[in-house]
Coordinates of C-alpha atoms in Angstrom, one line a residue:
M116 CA -0.3 -0.1 0.1
N117 CA 0.9 3.5 -0.2
T118 CA -0.9 5.0 2.4
L119 CA -0.2 8.9 3.5
T120 CA 1.7 7.1 6.6
D121 CA 3.4 5.3 4.8
R122 CA 4.3 8.3 2.6
Y123 CA 5.4 10.2 5.4
L124 CA 7.3 7.2 6.7
A125 CA 9.2 7.4 3.3
A126 CA 9.7 11.5 3.9
T127 CA 11.1 11.8 7.1
L128 CA 13.3 8.6 7.4
R129 CA 15.2 9.9 3.9
S130 CA 17.1 12.7 5.8
V131 CA 17.7 10.3 9.2
P132 CA 21.1 8.8 9.5
A133 CA 20.5 4.7 8.0
Q134 CA 21.2 3.2 11.0
R135 CA 18.2 4.7 13.1
R136 CA 16.1 4.5 9.7
D137 CA 14.2 1.3 11.4
E138 CA 13.9 2.0 14.9
I139 CA 12.4 5.9 13.7
A140 CA 10.6 3.9 11.2
T141 CA 8.9 1.5 14.4
E142 CA 8.4 4.6 16.9
L143 CA 7.1 7.1 14.9
R144 CA 4.5 5.0 12.7
A145 CA 3.8 3.6 16.2
S146 CA 3.1 6.6 17.1
I147 CA 1.4 7.9 14.3
E148 CA -1.2 4.3 15.2
D149 CA -2.3 5.5 18.2
M150 CA -3.3 8.9 17.5
I151 CA -5.0 7.6 14.6
E152 CA -6.5 5.0 16.6
G153 CA -7.6 8.1 19.8
R154 CA -9.6 9.8 17.4
T155 CA -11.5 7.0 15.8
D156 CA -12.5 5.9 19.0
G157 CA -13.6 9.8 18.8
G158 CA -15.6 8.4 16.2
Q159 CA -13.9 10.6 13.7
D160 CA -13.1 9.0 9.8
A161 CA -9.1 6.7 9.2
T162 CA -9.2 8.7 6.0
T163 CA -9.9 12.3 7.8
A164 CA -7.6 11.2 11.1
E165 CA -5.0 10.1 9.5
R166 CA -4.6 13.7 7.3
E167 CA -6.0 15.7 10.8
V168 CA -2.8 13.4 13.3
L169 CA 0.0 13.3 9.5
T170 CA -0.3 17.3 9.1
E171 CA -0.4 18.0 13.2
L172 CA 2.6 16.0 13.2
G173 CA 4.0 18.6 10.4
N174 CA 6.5 18.7 7.9
P175 CA 8.5 16.0 7.7
D176 CA 11.6 17.3 6.5
V177 CA 11.7 18.8 10.0
L178 CA 10.2 16.1 12.5
A179 CA 13.7 14.3 10.7
A180 CA 16.1 16.9 11.7
R181 CA 14.4 17.1 15.6
Y182 CA 15.5 13.1 15.0
A183 CA 18.8 14.1 13.8
D184 CA 19.8 16.4 16.2
R185 CA 20.1 18.3 12.8
R186 CA 20.0 22.4 13.1
L187 CA 17.7 23.7 10.1
Q188 CA 19.6 26.8 9.7
L189 CA 22.8 28.2 8.3
I190 CA 24.7 29.4 11.1
G191 CA 22.6 29.2 14.5
P192 CA 22.2 31.8 17.6
T193 CA 25.4 31.0 19.0
Y194 CA 27.0 32.0 16.5
Y195 CA 25.4 35.0 13.7
L196 CA 26.2 38.2 16.1
L197 CA 30.0 37.5 16.2
W198 CA 29.9 36.6 12.1
L199 CA 26.8 39.3 11.8
R200 CA 29.3 41.9 13.2
L201 CA 32.6 40.2 11.4
L202 CA 31.0 40.9 7.4
K203 CA 29.5 44.3 8.6
L204 CA 33.7 45.2 9.7
L205 CA 35.5 43.9 6.5
L206 CA 32.5 44.8 4.6
S207 CA 32.5 48.6 5.2
F208 CA 36.7 49.0 4.8
I209 CA 37.9 45.5 2.5
P210 CA 36.2 45.9 -1.2
A211 CA 35.9 50.4 -1.1
L212 CA 40.5 49.6 -0.5
V213 CA 40.0 46.8 -3.3
G214 CA 38.7 48.4 -5.9
T215 CA 40.3 52.3 -4.8
I216 CA 43.4 50.5 -5.8
V217 CA 42.3 48.3 -9.0
T218 CA 41.0 52.0 -10.4
I219 CA 43.9 53.6 -9.5
V220 CA 46.3 51.0 -11.2
E221 CA 44.2 51.6 -13.9
A222 CA 43.9 55.1 -14.4
A223 CA 48.1 54.5 -14.2
E224 CA 48.5 52.2 -17.5
G225 CA 46.0 55.8 -19.3
K226 CA 42.0 54.0 -19.6
G227 CA 41.0 57.3 -18.3
F228 CA 37.4 57.2 -16.6
G229 CA 37.5 54.1 -18.3
A230 CA 39.4 52.4 -15.3
I231 CA 36.2 53.5 -13.0
G232 CA 34.0 49.9 -14.3
P233 CA 37.2 47.6 -13.4
G234 CA 37.6 48.8 -10.1
L235 CA 33.4 48.6 -9.2
V236 CA 33.3 44.6 -10.5
V237 CA 36.5 43.8 -8.2
A238 CA 35.3 45.4 -5.4
L239 CA 32.3 44.0 -5.9
Q240 CA 33.9 40.9 -6.4
V241 CA 35.3 41.3 -3.0
A242 CA 32.3 41.8 -1.0
V243 CA 31.0 38.7 -2.5
Q244 CA 33.9 36.6 -2.5
I245 CA 34.4 37.9 2.0
A246 CA 30.3 37.1 2.8
F247 CA 30.7 33.9 0.7
W248 CA 34.5 32.5 2.5
L249 CA 33.3 33.7 5.9
T250 CA 29.9 32.2 6.0
L251 CA 31.7 29.2 5.2
T252 CA 33.8 29.3 7.6
F253 CA 30.9 30.0 10.2
A254 CA 28.7 27.1 9.1
I255 CA 31.6 24.8 9.4
I256 CA 32.2 25.9 13.0
E257 CA 27.8 26.0 13.8
R258 CA 28.0 21.8 12.2
S259 CA 31.7 20.9 14.0
Q260 CA 30.2 20.8 17.6
T261 CA 34.0 23.0 17.9
A262 CA 33.2 24.6 21.9
V263 CA 34.6 28.1 20.3
D264 CA 35.2 29.9 23.6
L265 CA 33.5 33.2 22.4
P266 CA 33.4 36.4 25.6
D267 CA 31.2 37.4 27.8
W268 CA 29.1 40.4 27.0
T269 CA 29.4 43.3 28.8
V270 CA 27.6 46.6 29.7
D271 CA 31.6 48.1 28.1
Q272 CA 30.5 46.6 24.7
L273 CA 27.3 49.1 25.3
P274 CA 28.1 51.8 22.3
D275 CA 27.4 55.4 22.5
A276 CA 23.9 57.1 22.1
P277 CA 23.4 57.8 18.9
V278 CA 23.9 62.0 19.2
H279 CA 21.5 64.1 17.0
R280 CA 23.2 66.1 14.3
G281 CA 21.4 68.7 12.3
I282 CA 24.4 67.6 9.6
P283 CA 23.9 63.5 8.7
L284 CA 26.8 62.2 7.6
A285 CA 25.8 61.5 4.5
D286 CA 24.8 64.3 3.0
T287 CA 28.3 65.0 4.2
I288 CA 29.8 62.9 1.9
A289 CA 27.6 63.8 -0.9
S290 CA 28.9 67.3 -1.3
V291 CA 32.9 66.4 -0.7
V292 CA 32.0 63.8 -2.6
M293 CA 30.5 66.3 -6.1
L294 CA 34.0 68.5 -4.9
V295 CA 36.0 66.8 -5.0
A296 CA 34.9 66.1 -9.1
T297 CA 34.2 68.8 -9.8
I298 CA 37.9 70.0 -8.8
A299 CA 39.3 67.0 -10.4
Y300 CA 37.3 67.7 -13.9
L301 CA 38.2 71.3 -14.2
P302 CA 42.0 70.3 -15.1
I303 CA 40.9 66.6 -16.6
Q304 CA 38.7 68.0 -19.4
H305 CA 42.1 70.3 -20.4
F306 CA 43.6 66.7 -21.6
Q307 CA 40.8 64.3 -22.3
S308 CA 37.2 65.1 -23.1
W309 CA 34.3 64.3 -25.3
V310 CA 35.2 67.1 -28.6
R311 CA 37.7 66.0 -30.7
G312 CA 39.7 68.2 -33.5
T313 CA 40.1 66.6 -37.3
D314 CA 43.0 65.9 -36.2
G315 CA 41.8 63.7 -33.3
E316 CA 43.1 66.7 -30.9
N317 CA 41.6 67.0 -27.9
I318 CA 40.0 70.4 -27.5
A319 CA 38.8 71.1 -24.2
I320 CA 35.6 71.9 -23.0
L321 CA 36.6 75.5 -21.1
D322 CA 38.7 78.5 -22.5
P323 CA 42.0 77.2 -21.8
A324 CA 42.7 80.8 -21.5
L325 CA 41.3 80.4 -18.1
W326 CA 44.4 78.4 -16.8
S327 CA 46.0 82.8 -16.3
F328 CA 43.7 83.1 -13.6
W329 CA 39.5 82.1 -13.3
L330 CA 40.5 78.3 -13.2
P331 CA 42.6 78.8 -10.1
A332 CA 40.7 80.8 -8.4
L333 CA 37.7 79.2 -8.6
I334 CA 40.4 76.1 -8.0
V335 CA 40.8 77.6 -4.8
V336 CA 37.3 78.4 -3.7
L337 CA 35.7 74.3 -4.2
V338 CA 38.8 72.9 -1.9
A339 CA 37.7 75.8 0.1
S340 CA 34.3 74.3 0.4
V341 CA 35.3 71.3 0.7
I342 CA 37.3 72.1 3.5
F343 CA 34.0 74.4 4.7
E344 CA 32.4 70.2 4.4
I345 CA 34.0 68.6 7.1
V346 CA 34.4 71.8 9.3
K347 CA 29.9 71.8 9.4
Y348 CA 30.4 68.5 9.6
R349 CA 32.6 68.1 13.1
I350 CA 30.2 71.7 14.4
G351 CA 27.3 69.0 13.7
R352 CA 24.7 71.4 13.1
W353 CA 24.0 74.9 10.7
T354 CA 24.6 78.1 12.4
W355 CA 24.5 81.3 10.8
R356 CA 28.3 82.1 10.7
L357 CA 28.1 79.3 8.7
F358 CA 25.4 80.4 7.0
G359 CA 27.3 83.2 6.3
T360 CA 30.4 81.5 5.2
K361 CA 28.5 79.3 3.5
V362 CA 27.1 82.9 1.3
L363 CA 30.6 83.8 0.6
L364 CA 32.2 80.9 -0.8
N365 CA 28.8 79.9 -3.3
L366 CA 29.1 83.2 -4.4
A367 CA 32.4 83.0 -4.3
F368 CA 31.5 80.3 -6.8
S369 CA 28.8 81.7 -8.6
V370 CA 29.1 85.4 -9.6
P371 CA 32.7 84.4 -10.8
L372 CA 31.1 81.4 -13.5
V373 CA 28.1 83.9 -14.5
W374 CA 30.4 86.9 -15.3
L375 CA 31.9 84.0 -17.8
A376 CA 28.8 82.6 -19.1
L377 CA 26.8 85.8 -20.0
S378 CA 30.8 87.4 -21.5
D379 CA 30.9 84.9 -23.9
R380 CA 34.2 84.0 -21.9
L381 CA 33.7 79.8 -20.6
L382 CA 33.9 77.9 -23.4
N383 CA 36.9 77.2 -25.8
P384 CA 35.7 78.8 -28.9
A385 CA 38.2 76.7 -30.0
L386 CA 34.2 74.2 -30.0
A387 CA 32.7 76.1 -32.9
E388 CA 35.4 73.6 -34.6
R389 CA 33.6 70.7 -34.0
L390 CA 30.2 72.4 -33.0
S391 CA 28.4 73.9 -35.9
W392 CA 25.8 75.8 -33.5
L393 CA 28.5 77.3 -31.6
A394 CA 29.7 79.6 -35.0
D395 CA 26.7 81.2 -33.9
A396 CA 26.8 84.5 -31.8
D397 CA 23.0 83.6 -30.6
N398 CA 23.6 80.9 -30.1
R399 CA 26.7 81.3 -28.0
N400 CA 24.8 84.8 -25.4
V401 CA 22.0 81.8 -25.3
L402 CA 23.2 78.8 -24.1
G403 CA 25.9 81.5 -22.2
A404 CA 22.5 82.7 -20.4
A405 CA 21.1 79.3 -20.0
I406 CA 24.9 79.2 -18.1
A407 CA 24.3 81.9 -15.9
V408 CA 20.8 81.6 -15.4
G409 CA 20.6 77.8 -13.6
A410 CA 24.1 78.7 -11.9
A411 CA 22.0 81.2 -9.6
V412 CA 18.9 79.8 -9.4
V413 CA 21.0 76.2 -8.2
V414 CA 22.3 78.9 -5.5
V415 CA 19.7 81.1 -4.5
W416 CA 17.6 77.3 -4.2
D417 CA 21.0 76.3 -1.6
L418 CA 21.1 79.7 0.4
I419 CA 17.3 80.3 0.5
D420 CA 17.0 76.3 2.2
T421 CA 19.9 76.7 3.6
A422 CA 18.5 79.2 6.0
I423 CA 15.4 78.0 6.3
K424 CA 17.6 75.3 8.4
T425 CA 19.4 77.5 10.0
R426 CA 16.7 79.0 11.4
R427 CA 15.4 75.7 13.0
Q428 CA 18.7 74.7 14.2
T429 CA 19.5 77.7 16.1
A430 CA 15.9 78.7 17.3

């Protein structure tokens, strides 16, 4: 016969050690028959009673694990917290460090922005390898029955209570990355831009004549802005003094930018050789006005938003 009980026993016994199968089969079958008999004595149909008893016993794989004293988790509660802590620690810096090194090496070989891709791929691969091997190590320890002497928890391990900051770390990192990227782009575009001449030579986006004063001056302002972001984060909240400093830095960058754009001194005149629409003075004026208006809108919006934050945090 191939009854539900037979099928349940077969499903259970396939996951238990071979040397215990006969013993477990006899014990489990007797328990099932007793439970069914107890229900049929109360007037229940035998088929219905069998189905309800097996349902009550639950998943045969779980029952088999209990008979075999086998854990049904990859990493149990004994080692889980240690595994999680080590995983977070290793992933917090190793993939980024390796990816950065690869990017630098690739860039040194002349790949330019193409060096970013291999760096990101390697960082992802390193993260996957760390997660896999660390998890495998803890899974083996979990199943080896090896007693690992873990230190007891003490109150000295309690972290400091989080301090509410008006300047989130994520905002600071985003601002610094954007500023550093802008600083890096200014010299990079002079040697490697997306516009090429008829002979394949690089055509800078910005007028090379600006390197005599304006571009170095703007880089100084950007570097000062990076320092400002770090100092602002260390203080932890907006103050009116910080707001005033931000106004000066924004104006020191945006006013020259707007003036250069409106006076047609920002973009490289050689661009007209490859971009025919820039050869028309009206088109250049429209583009300059668009750059100026865009810069002004960004600055005004940023200062309004900062003023609101400052007022809230100083109230």
